[in-house]
Amino acid sequence: MPQVPQTFFDALAVRTWCGLALRALGRAREEIDAINVYPVADGDTGTNLYLTVESAATAVEAVFSGYEAGSASAGSPSVADAARAMAHGALIGARGNSGTILAQLLRGMAQVLAAEGEASHTDADGLRLALRQAADSARRAVAHPVEGTVLSVASAAADAAGGAGGDCGTVARAAYQGACAALAATPGQLAVLERAGVVDAGGRGLVAVLAALVETFTGERPGAPVSSGAETHACVETAGLLESGEAEDCADQAADAGGPAFEVVYLLEAEDAAVDRLRERLDALGDSLVVVGGDGLWNVHVHVDDAGAAVEAGVEAGRPYRIRITHFGVDDVHARGGERPPRERAQRAVVAVVPGEGLAGLYAEAGATTVLARPGEPPASGELVEAVRRAHAREVVLLPNDADLRHTAAAAAEQARSEGVRVALIPTRSAVQGIAALAVHQPDRRFDEDVVSMTSAAGATRYAEVAVAERQSWTMAGICQAGDVLGLIDGDVAVIGADVTATAEAVLDRMLAAGGELVTLVLGDEAPDGVAERLEGRVREAYLAVDTVVYRGGRQGALLLIGVE
């Protein structure tokens, strides 16, 4: 964590703010989840906000890492670089209604900060404008804005900041105090909050994010200010209404049990005009509609009864992907309207990170709970922890399927263990090793025996990938140029070629020279036609008693993954 306080709103301040906001939401996550009654009492607003900010913070760290890995003359990122990364990370990682709105708030701020161009920083005036743009753009993104929600809190923060003089620290503190007052007023604006005796959960999360902004510029975590007038509310203690036991009952008091059966969320590549039509279509299908983003990439969130129609509308508008459909089922507060039937924990589950939609389907068919890793966007620890929770099992085997995820997966496993789940982390370094481990998984045998068997199968599988070089680089096989085809075996470049199929054959020959019984091929969407047939033929002709199995991986980082057991 960089040193605080920061004097100006520069790239380092963006980085610091993201880190402090993540810590603040981590501390408040369970409290926010507990008071989540609007628009759906599904108890996950705090978690969704945390995951959204974690994605933003990861993107900002990637920008700094890129500069640090470059030459000394590269300098450091501009405030525009960091702000754009923050907004993009939040957009692609946004979860739930409140997370999607927070992503638009950050995008609104980034639009002002990015206008600084290559400037090293912006001042208090820039911060005031950024907070105003954030609140206004978030309100425009929601189809039917409702007062008493995070939108009211964001508007109040921007209003307070606009009337404050002084430096960035003074403006940030004014925004925080304005947000606190607005948060305390939310029960009087929204009947469902008043019945439950709580403040708005999304607004409570935004207050935590603004508290981190104050800490960024002052070095001090703000206390609980008192609003003027007869009513006095300690902002960060407002959720203390729950200390008398209301945390367990508040969702049941949110009596609006009727409503759409599904939450549908997806990223969408589409033009602005198509998104305008999509908004109209989805608004007619359901409620809680939030569409955020721009420049060709959007995050779509809606509650509907016909999930298929919501996805089809996205297909008509552009290219939807990372589609998540959640059913508000009988064990969900939104549908139960009263008693929550206890959901029995499974004895054992497998949670796996997969690099493409095709493999996600394959792993899911085998009974695994999957986390999709987008090319260049590895999942954060919070996503893995959430997947472990979603698996709802006493014992979990975690397959990271990527050497670079070992620390992330270890942190997630430790967090899950602290929540009472027995977790075994198998250090799989490729999805093909995960396939081998999953093939020998037997949930009815002793946990330790199952883990040993899966670990042995993964360890006995050599892995390779064929990809295209993005830039000139030194490798174990020599110097490669941008556009060269690279064949990596066990993580190291072993072959540099000009043709994908020929390079893949060379890689396969090297791997089978040491023996093997089964070859697994996972084709990415960009793999050339005929490459699988060519490699299968090669195995039949040159390697007796070796079987081949082929899977479609979808949009994965590599053109081709190869496993040899």
Tab-separated table of N, CA and C in Angstrom, residues 302-433:
chain	number	residue	atom	x	y	z
A	302	VAL	N	-30.181	-6.905	-15.154
A	302	VAL	CA	-31.633	-6.785	-15.141
A	302	VAL	C	-32.236	-7.967	-14.394
A	303	HIS	N	-33.404	-7.755	-13.771
A	303	HIS	CA	-34.174	-8.826	-13.146
A	303	HIS	C	-35.378	-9.118	-14.041
A	304	VAL	N	-35.535	-10.374	-14.449
A	304	VAL	CA	-36.591	-10.750	-15.385
A	304	VAL	C	-37.171	-12.111	-15.024
A	305	ASP	N	-38.338	-12.413	-15.588
A	305	ASP	CA	-38.894	-13.763	-15.493
A	305	ASP	C	-38.416	-14.637	-16.646
A	306	ASP	N	-38.167	-14.026	-17.801
A	306	ASP	CA	-37.716	-14.765	-18.981
A	306	ASP	C	-36.239	-14.466	-19.225
A	307	ALA	N	-35.381	-15.286	-18.614
A	307	ALA	CA	-33.937	-15.051	-18.744
A	307	ALA	C	-33.477	-15.224	-20.182
A	308	GLY	N	-34.064	-16.183	-20.893
A	308	GLY	CA	-33.674	-16.402	-22.277
A	308	GLY	C	-33.928	-15.189	-23.145
A	309	ALA	N	-35.064	-14.524	-22.920
A	309	ALA	CA	-35.385	-13.332	-23.708
A	309	ALA	C	-34.399	-12.205	-23.432
A	310	ALA	N	-33.935	-12.097	-22.171
A	310	ALA	CA	-32.965	-11.053	-21.826
A	310	ALA	C	-31.632	-11.292	-22.523
A	311	VAL	N	-31.233	-12.559	-22.618
A	311	VAL	CA	-29.983	-12.882	-23.307
A	311	VAL	C	-30.145	-12.691	-24.814
A	312	GLU	N	-31.295	-13.108	-25.359
A	312	GLU	CA	-31.544	-12.931	-26.792
A	312	GLU	C	-31.515	-11.458	-27.178
A	313	ALA	N	-32.035	-10.605	-26.292
A	313	ALA	CA	-31.988	-9.166	-26.565
A	313	ALA	C	-30.547	-8.687	-26.669
A	314	GLY	N	-29.674	-9.249	-25.830
A	314	GLY	CA	-28.261	-8.910	-25.914
A	314	GLY	C	-27.633	-9.380	-27.207
A	315	VAL	N	-28.026	-10.576	-27.670
A	315	VAL	CA	-27.496	-11.109	-28.925
A	315	VAL	C	-27.908	-10.220	-30.094
A	316	GLU	N	-29.140	-9.716	-30.058
A	316	GLU	CA	-29.600	-8.824	-31.114
A	316	GLU	C	-28.837	-7.500	-31.105
A	317	ALA	N	-28.412	-7.064	-29.915
A	317	ALA	CA	-27.718	-5.776	-29.801
A	317	ALA	C	-26.236	-5.873	-30.151
A	318	GLY	N	-25.625	-7.018	-29.902
A	318	GLY	CA	-24.186	-7.152	-30.127
A	318	GLY	C	-23.714	-8.535	-29.736
A	319	ARG	N	-22.582	-8.583	-29.030
A	319	ARG	CA	-22.023	-9.881	-28.611
A	319	ARG	C	-21.972	-9.941	-27.093
A	320	PRO	N	-22.941	-10.635	-26.464
A	320	PRO	CA	-22.889	-10.795	-25.008
A	320	PRO	C	-21.952	-11.937	-24.622
A	321	TYR	N	-21.247	-11.780	-23.516
A	321	TYR	CA	-20.415	-12.867	-22.991
A	321	TYR	C	-20.288	-12.692	-21.481
A	322	ARG	N	-19.646	-13.672	-20.838
A	322	ARG	CA	-19.623	-13.730	-19.375
A	322	ARG	C	-21.049	-13.600	-18.829
A	323	ILE	N	-21.931	-14.394	-19.390
A	323	ILE	CA	-23.348	-14.354	-19.009
A	323	ILE	C	-23.535	-15.077	-17.679
A	324	ARG	N	-24.192	-14.401	-16.720
A	324	ARG	CA	-24.500	-15.013	-15.425
A	324	ARG	C	-26.001	-14.909	-15.195
A	325	ILE	N	-26.645	-16.040	-14.985
A	325	ILE	CA	-28.075	-16.076	-14.712
A	325	ILE	C	-28.263	-16.687	-13.332
A	326	THR	N	-28.850	-15.931	-12.417
A	326	THR	CA	-29.080	-16.398	-11.051
A	326	THR	C	-30.572	-16.514	-10.818
A	327	HIS	N	-30.993	-17.700	-10.372
A	327	HIS	CA	-32.409	-17.904	-10.081
A	327	HIS	C	-32.676	-17.543	-8.629
A	328	PHE	N	-33.645	-16.673	-8.399
A	328	PHE	CA	-34.053	-16.363	-7.043
A	328	PHE	C	-34.941	-17.505	-6.569
A	329	GLY	N	-34.295	-18.591	-6.132
A	329	GLY	CA	-35.011	-19.838	-5.861
A	329	GLY	C	-35.601	-19.898	-4.481
A	330	VAL	N	-36.035	-21.100	-4.112
A	330	VAL	CA	-36.749	-21.272	-2.854
A	330	VAL	C	-35.870	-20.997	-1.650
A	331	ASP	N	-34.560	-21.094	-1.816
A	331	ASP	CA	-33.689	-20.815	-0.686
A	331	ASP	C	-33.218	-19.379	-0.696
A	332	ASP	N	-33.794	-18.556	-1.569
A	332	ASP	CA	-33.394	-17.159	-1.669
A	332	ASP	C	-34.437	-16.265	-1.020
A	333	VAL	N	-33.969	-15.259	-0.333
A	333	VAL	CA	-34.864	-14.350	0.379
A	333	VAL	C	-35.880	-13.724	-0.557
A	334	HIS	N	-35.456	-13.436	-1.785
A	334	HIS	CA	-36.325	-12.739	-2.724
A	334	HIS	C	-37.602	-13.531	-2.998
A	335	ALA	N	-37.521	-14.867	-3.021
A	335	ALA	CA	-38.661	-15.679	-3.396
A	335	ALA	C	-39.390	-16.291	-2.217
A	336	ARG	N	-38.732	-16.371	-1.061
A	336	ARG	CA	-39.345	-17.157	0.001
A	336	ARG	C	-40.477	-16.423	0.706
A	337	GLY	N	-40.348	-15.068	0.877
A	337	GLY	CA	-41.407	-14.301	1.507
A	337	GLY	C	-41.678	-14.743	2.923
A	338	GLY	N	-40.765	-15.403	3.581
A	338	GLY	CA	-41.006	-15.878	4.944
A	338	GLY	C	-39.892	-16.776	5.392
A	339	GLU	N	-40.199	-18.036	5.669
A	339	GLU	CA	-39.207	-18.946	6.214
A	339	GLU	C	-38.189	-19.330	5.148
A	340	ARG	N	-36.952	-19.489	5.559
A	340	ARG	CA	-35.888	-19.933	4.655
A	340	ARG	C	-35.609	-21.407	4.915
A	341	PRO	N	-35.977	-22.304	3.989
A	341	PRO	CA	-35.667	-23.713	4.210
A	341	PRO	C	-34.159	-23.904	4.250
A	342	PRO	N	-33.635	-24.600	5.227
A	342	PRO	CA	-32.190	-24.782	5.295
A	342	PRO	C	-31.690	-25.591	4.108
A	343	ARG	N	-30.619	-25.113	3.518
A	343	ARG	CA	-30.034	-25.811	2.383
A	343	ARG	C	-28.897	-26.696	2.885
A	344	GLU	N	-29.005	-27.975	2.623
A	344	GLU	CA	-28.017	-28.931	3.117
A	344	GLU	C	-26.705	-28.755	2.354
A	345	ARG	N	-25.604	-28.722	3.093
A	345	ARG	CA	-24.299	-28.632	2.460
A	345	ARG	C	-23.934	-29.962	1.802
A	346	ALA	N	-23.338	-29.879	0.623
A	346	ALA	CA	-22.769	-31.081	0.020
A	346	ALA	C	-21.533	-31.475	0.811
A	347	GLN	N	-21.164	-32.736	0.730
A	347	GLN	CA	-19.983	-33.172	1.453
A	347	GLN	C	-18.714	-32.646	0.789
A	348	ARG	N	-18.687	-32.724	-0.552
A	348	ARG	CA	-17.446	-32.337	-1.246
A	348	ARG	C	-17.767	-31.708	-2.584
A	349	ALA	N	-16.938	-30.753	-2.989
A	349	ALA	CA	-17.107	-30.089	-4.289
A	349	ALA	C	-15.741	-29.758	-4.854
A	350	VAL	N	-15.702	-29.545	-6.155
A	350	VAL	CA	-14.493	-29.097	-6.835
A	350	VAL	C	-14.757	-27.705	-7.395
A	351	VAL	N	-13.852	-26.771	-7.123
A	351	VAL	CA	-13.922	-25.416	-7.672
A	351	VAL	C	-12.719	-25.239	-8.589
A	352	ALA	N	-12.976	-24.846	-9.835
A	352	ALA	CA	-11.898	-24.771	-10.818
A	352	ALA	C	-11.942	-23.467	-11.589
A	353	VAL	N	-10.767	-22.900	-11.857
A	353	VAL	CA	-10.628	-21.751	-12.744
A	353	VAL	C	-10.440	-22.285	-14.159
A	354	VAL	N	-11.232	-21.780	-15.106
A	354	VAL	CA	-11.145	-22.258	-16.488
A	354	VAL	C	-10.960	-21.071	-17.422
A	355	PRO	N	-10.201	-21.264	-18.521
A	355	PRO	CA	-9.867	-20.130	-19.384
A	355	PRO	C	-10.855	-19.829	-20.497
A	356	GLY	N	-11.918	-20.612	-20.657
A	356	GLY	CA	-12.844	-20.366	-21.751
A	356	GLY	C	-14.214	-20.940	-21.475
A	357	GLU	N	-15.206	-20.413	-22.202
A	357	GLU	CA	-16.587	-20.843	-21.975
A	357	GLU	C	-16.777	-22.322	-22.259
A	358	GLY	N	-16.094	-22.834	-23.299
A	358	GLY	CA	-16.233	-24.243	-23.636
A	358	GLY	C	-15.777	-25.144	-22.509
A	359	LEU	N	-14.627	-24.834	-21.936
A	359	LEU	CA	-14.124	-25.637	-20.818
A	359	LEU	C	-14.990	-25.460	-19.581
A	360	ALA	N	-15.564	-24.269	-19.422
A	360	ALA	CA	-16.458	-24.066	-18.278
A	360	ALA	C	-17.617	-25.049	-18.342
A	361	GLY	N	-18.161	-25.257	-19.549
A	361	GLY	CA	-19.235	-26.225	-19.713
A	361	GLY	C	-18.778	-27.638	-19.431
A	362	LEU	N	-17.581	-27.976	-19.899
A	362	LEU	CA	-17.039	-29.319	-19.671
A	362	LEU	C	-16.844	-29.581	-18.179
A	363	TYR	N	-16.247	-28.635	-17.481
A	363	TYR	CA	-16.023	-28.793	-16.043
A	363	TYR	C	-17.347	-28.863	-15.293
A	364	ALA	N	-18.308	-28.027	-15.704
A	364	ALA	CA	-19.608	-28.027	-15.029
A	364	ALA	C	-20.320	-29.362	-15.210
A	365	GLU	N	-20.212	-29.951	-16.401
A	365	GLU	CA	-20.821	-31.258	-16.642
A	365	GLU	C	-20.222	-32.320	-15.727
A	366	ALA	N	-18.964	-32.135	-15.387
A	366	ALA	CA	-18.295	-33.078	-14.485
A	366	ALA	C	-18.587	-32.768	-13.021
A	367	GLY	N	-19.407	-31.749	-12.769
A	367	GLY	CA	-19.823	-31.442	-11.408
A	367	GLY	C	-19.034	-30.355	-10.714
A	368	ALA	N	-18.124	-29.685	-11.424
A	368	ALA	CA	-17.296	-28.661	-10.793
A	368	ALA	C	-18.005	-27.305	-10.810
A	369	THR	N	-17.710	-26.497	-9.805
A	369	THR	CA	-18.120	-25.097	-9.786
A	369	THR	C	-17.000	-24.303	-10.444
A	370	THR	N	-17.315	-23.511	-11.459
A	370	THR	CA	-16.266	-22.888	-12.261
A	370	THR	C	-16.174	-21.385	-12.053
A	371	VAL	N	-14.967	-20.878	-12.254
A	371	VAL	CA	-14.688	-19.441	-12.282
A	371	VAL	C	-14.013	-19.171	-13.619
A	372	LEU	N	-14.622	-18.314	-14.441
A	372	LEU	CA	-14.099	-18.061	-15.775
A	372	LEU	C	-12.981	-17.029	-15.729
A	373	ALA	N	-11.838	-17.387	-16.292
A	373	ALA	CA	-10.697	-16.465	-16.389
A	373	ALA	C	-10.655	-15.911	-17.805
A	374	ARG	N	-10.857	-14.606	-17.955
A	374	ARG	CA	-10.809	-13.987	-19.256
A	374	ARG	C	-9.357	-13.755	-19.664
A	375	PRO	N	-9.047	-13.777	-20.966
A	375	PRO	CA	-7.675	-13.517	-21.405
A	375	PRO	C	-7.164	-12.182	-20.882
A	376	GLY	N	-6.067	-12.216	-20.154
A	376	GLY	CA	-5.488	-11.006	-19.599
A	376	GLY	C	-6.184	-10.479	-18.369
A	377	GLU	N	-7.210	-11.183	-17.873
A	377	GLU	CA	-7.970	-10.713	-16.711
A	377	GLU	C	-8.155	-11.863	-15.729
A	378	PRO	N	-7.107	-12.240	-15.015
A	378	PRO	CA	-7.220	-13.369	-14.086
A	378	PRO	C	-8.190	-13.053	-12.962
A	379	PRO	N	-8.865	-14.062	-12.443
A	379	PRO	CA	-9.805	-13.816	-11.343
A	379	PRO	C	-9.081	-13.399	-10.077
A	380	ALA	N	-9.742	-12.619	-9.261
A	380	ALA	CA	-9.193	-12.188	-7.981
A	380	ALA	C	-9.571	-13.195	-6.901
A	381	SER	N	-8.931	-13.070	-5.759
A	381	SER	CA	-9.176	-14.025	-4.675
A	381	SER	C	-10.632	-14.004	-4.224
A	382	GLY	N	-11.251	-12.810	-4.263
A	382	GLY	CA	-12.643	-12.710	-3.854
A	382	GLY	C	-13.561	-13.549	-4.723
A	383	GLU	N	-13.268	-13.618	-6.035
A	383	GLU	CA	-14.078	-14.443	-6.925
A	383	GLU	C	-13.944	-15.915	-6.577
A	384	LEU	N	-12.737	-16.336	-6.209
A	384	LEU	CA	-12.536	-17.744	-5.848
A	384	LEU	C	-13.244	-18.067	-4.545
A	385	VAL	N	-13.164	-17.148	-3.585
A	385	VAL	CA	-13.866	-17.369	-2.312
A	385	VAL	C	-15.370	-17.447	-2.555
A	386	GLU	N	-15.868	-16.571	-3.403
A	386	GLU	CA	-17.301	-16.584	-3.706
A	386	GLU	C	-17.700	-17.901	-4.369
A	387	ALA	N	-16.843	-18.436	-5.233
A	387	ALA	CA	-17.138	-19.718	-5.875
A	387	ALA	C	-17.158	-20.849	-4.854
A	388	VAL	N	-16.249	-20.796	-3.879
A	388	VAL	CA	-16.252	-21.805	-2.809
A	388	VAL	C	-17.555	-21.724	-2.025
A	389	ARG	N	-17.982	-20.506	-1.726
A	389	ARG	CA	-19.259	-20.361	-1.016
A	389	ARG	C	-20.412	-20.890	-1.869
A	390	ARG	N	-20.362	-20.605	-3.157
A	390	ARG	CA	-21.427	-21.041	-4.058
A	390	ARG	C	-21.491	-22.566	-4.145
A	391	ALA	N	-20.348	-23.216	-4.033
A	391	ALA	CA	-20.319	-24.674	-4.068
A	391	ALA	C	-21.031	-25.275	-2.863
A	392	HIS	N	-21.044	-24.568	-1.738
A	392	HIS	CA	-21.816	-24.929	-0.540
A	392	HIS	C	-21.493	-26.358	-0.093
A	393	ALA	N	-20.222	-26.592	0.141
A	393	ALA	CA	-19.778	-27.927	0.541
A	393	ALA	C	-18.898	-27.837	1.782
A	394	ARG	N	-18.832	-28.952	2.513
A	394	ARG	CA	-17.971	-29.003	3.701
A	394	ARG	C	-16.506	-29.127	3.305
A	395	GLU	N	-16.259	-29.809	2.179
A	395	GLU	CA	-14.900	-30.021	1.682
A	395	GLU	C	-14.826	-29.531	0.239
A	396	VAL	N	-13.746	-28.818	-0.095
A	396	VAL	CA	-13.594	-28.278	-1.443
A	396	VAL	C	-12.181	-28.537	-1.946
A	397	VAL	N	-12.101	-29.033	-3.170
A	397	VAL	CA	-10.825	-29.155	-3.867
A	397	VAL	C	-10.730	-27.995	-4.848
A	398	LEU	N	-9.678	-27.201	-4.729
A	398	LEU	CA	-9.521	-25.993	-5.537
A	398	LEU	C	-8.458	-26.211	-6.610
A	399	LEU	N	-8.848	-25.995	-7.871
A	399	LEU	CA	-7.939	-26.167	-9.008
A	399	LEU	C	-7.722	-24.812	-9.680
A	400	PRO	N	-6.585	-24.138	-9.444
A	400	PRO	CA	-6.357	-22.816	-10.053
A	400	PRO	C	-6.067	-22.878	-11.547
A	401	ASN	N	-5.473	-23.988	-12.017
A	401	ASN	CA	-5.217	-24.209	-13.448
A	401	ASN	C	-4.362	-23.129	-14.098
A	402	ASP	N	-3.521	-22.479	-13.318
A	402	ASP	CA	-2.647	-21.422	-13.834
A	402	ASP	C	-1.555	-21.193	-12.789
A	403	ALA	N	-0.295	-21.283	-13.220
A	403	ALA	CA	0.809	-21.098	-12.286
A	403	ALA	C	0.792	-19.708	-11.659
A	404	ASP	N	0.333	-18.706	-12.413
A	404	ASP	CA	0.324	-17.337	-11.898
A	404	ASP	C	-0.764	-17.105	-10.852
A	405	LEU	N	-1.669	-18.060	-10.698
A	405	LEU	CA	-2.749	-17.905	-9.723
A	405	LEU	C	-2.461	-18.586	-8.395
A	406	ARG	N	-1.246	-19.095	-8.215
A	406	ARG	CA	-0.988	-19.894	-7.011
A	406	ARG	C	-1.166	-19.064	-5.738
A	407	HIS	N	-0.690	-17.815	-5.742
A	407	HIS	CA	-0.832	-16.988	-4.542
A	407	HIS	C	-2.282	-16.554	-4.337
A	408	THR	N	-2.960	-16.209	-5.421
A	408	THR	CA	-4.370	-15.825	-5.337
A	408	THR	C	-5.199	-16.975	-4.794
A	409	ALA	N	-4.953	-18.180	-5.328
A	409	ALA	CA	-5.703	-19.352	-4.886
A	409	ALA	C	-5.391	-19.693	-3.435
A	410	ALA	N	-4.127	-19.528	-3.034
A	410	ALA	CA	-3.767	-19.810	-1.644
A	410	ALA	C	-4.474	-18.857	-0.689
A	411	ALA	N	-4.572	-17.581	-1.079
A	411	ALA	CA	-5.270	-16.607	-0.240
A	411	ALA	C	-6.757	-16.941	-0.147
A	412	ALA	N	-7.331	-17.350	-1.267
A	412	ALA	CA	-8.755	-17.715	-1.264
A	412	ALA	C	-8.985	-18.945	-0.399
A	413	ALA	N	-8.088	-19.924	-0.493
A	413	ALA	CA	-8.233	-21.137	0.313
A	413	ALA	C	-8.156	-20.817	1.802
A	414	GLU	N	-7.241	-19.922	2.158
A	414	GLU	CA	-7.097	-19.538	3.563
A	414	GLU	C	-8.361	-18.836	4.064
A	415	GLN	N	-8.921	-17.965	3.228
A	415	GLN	CA	-10.149	-17.270	3.604
A	415	GLN	C	-11.289	-18.270	3.790
A	416	ALA	N	-11.406	-19.216	2.875
A	416	ALA	CA	-12.473	-20.211	2.975
A	416	ALA	C	-12.306	-21.083	4.216
A	417	ARG	N	-11.060	-21.405	4.553
A	417	ARG	CA	-10.821	-22.216	5.760
A	417	ARG	C	-11.260	-21.464	7.009
A	418	SER	N	-11.045	-20.133	6.993
A	418	SER	CA	-11.456	-19.342	8.158
A	418	SER	C	-12.972	-19.325	8.313
A	419	GLU	N	-13.691	-19.675	7.230
A	419	GLU	CA	-15.147	-19.737	7.271
A	419	GLU	C	-15.659	-21.145	7.548
A	420	GLY	N	-14.720	-22.043	7.885
A	420	GLY	CA	-15.130	-23.377	8.295
A	420	GLY	C	-15.168	-24.418	7.196
A	421	VAL	N	-14.652	-24.097	6.007
A	421	VAL	CA	-14.635	-25.049	4.906
A	421	VAL	C	-13.261	-25.719	4.847
A	422	ARG	N	-13.258	-27.029	4.697
A	422	ARG	CA	-11.996	-27.751	4.533
A	422	ARG	C	-11.590	-27.648	3.071
A	423	VAL	N	-10.460	-27.006	2.788
A	423	VAL	CA	-10.049	-26.741	1.408
A	423	VAL	C	-8.682	-27.365	1.143
A	424	ALA	N	-8.588	-28.077	0.036
A	424	ALA	CA	-7.303	-28.583	-0.445
A	424	ALA	C	-6.989	-27.902	-1.769
A	425	LEU	N	-5.824	-27.286	-1.861
A	425	LEU	CA	-5.400	-26.597	-3.076
A	425	LEU	C	-4.446	-27.508	-3.846
A	426	ILE	N	-4.859	-27.927	-5.038
A	426	ILE	CA	-3.990	-28.707	-5.920
A	426	ILE	C	-3.358	-27.736	-6.910
A	427	PRO	N	-2.046	-27.605	-6.936
A	427	PRO	CA	-1.402	-26.551	-7.733
A	427	PRO	C	-1.363	-26.849	-9.227
A	428	THR	N	-2.525	-27.036	-9.844
A	428	THR	CA	-2.580	-27.263	-11.291
A	428	THR	C	-2.165	-25.995	-12.019
A	429	ARG	N	-1.358	-26.167	-13.066
A	429	ARG	CA	-0.795	-25.026	-13.776
A	429	ARG	C	-1.418	-24.821	-15.154
A	430	SER	N	-2.342	-25.702	-15.525
A	430	SER	CA	-3.015	-25.595	-16.812
A	430	SER	C	-4.365	-26.288	-16.708
A	431	ALA	N	-5.287	-25.858	-17.563
A	431	ALA	CA	-6.619	-26.472	-17.555
A	431	ALA	C	-6.571	-27.947	-17.908
A	432	VAL	N	-5.580	-28.367	-18.701
A	432	VAL	CA	-5.494	-29.789	-19.052
A	432	VAL	C	-5.069	-30.624	-17.846
A	433	GLN	N	-4.265	-30.053	-16.947
A	433	GLN	CA	-3.960	-30.748	-15.701
A	433	GLN	C	-5.211	-30.842	-14.834
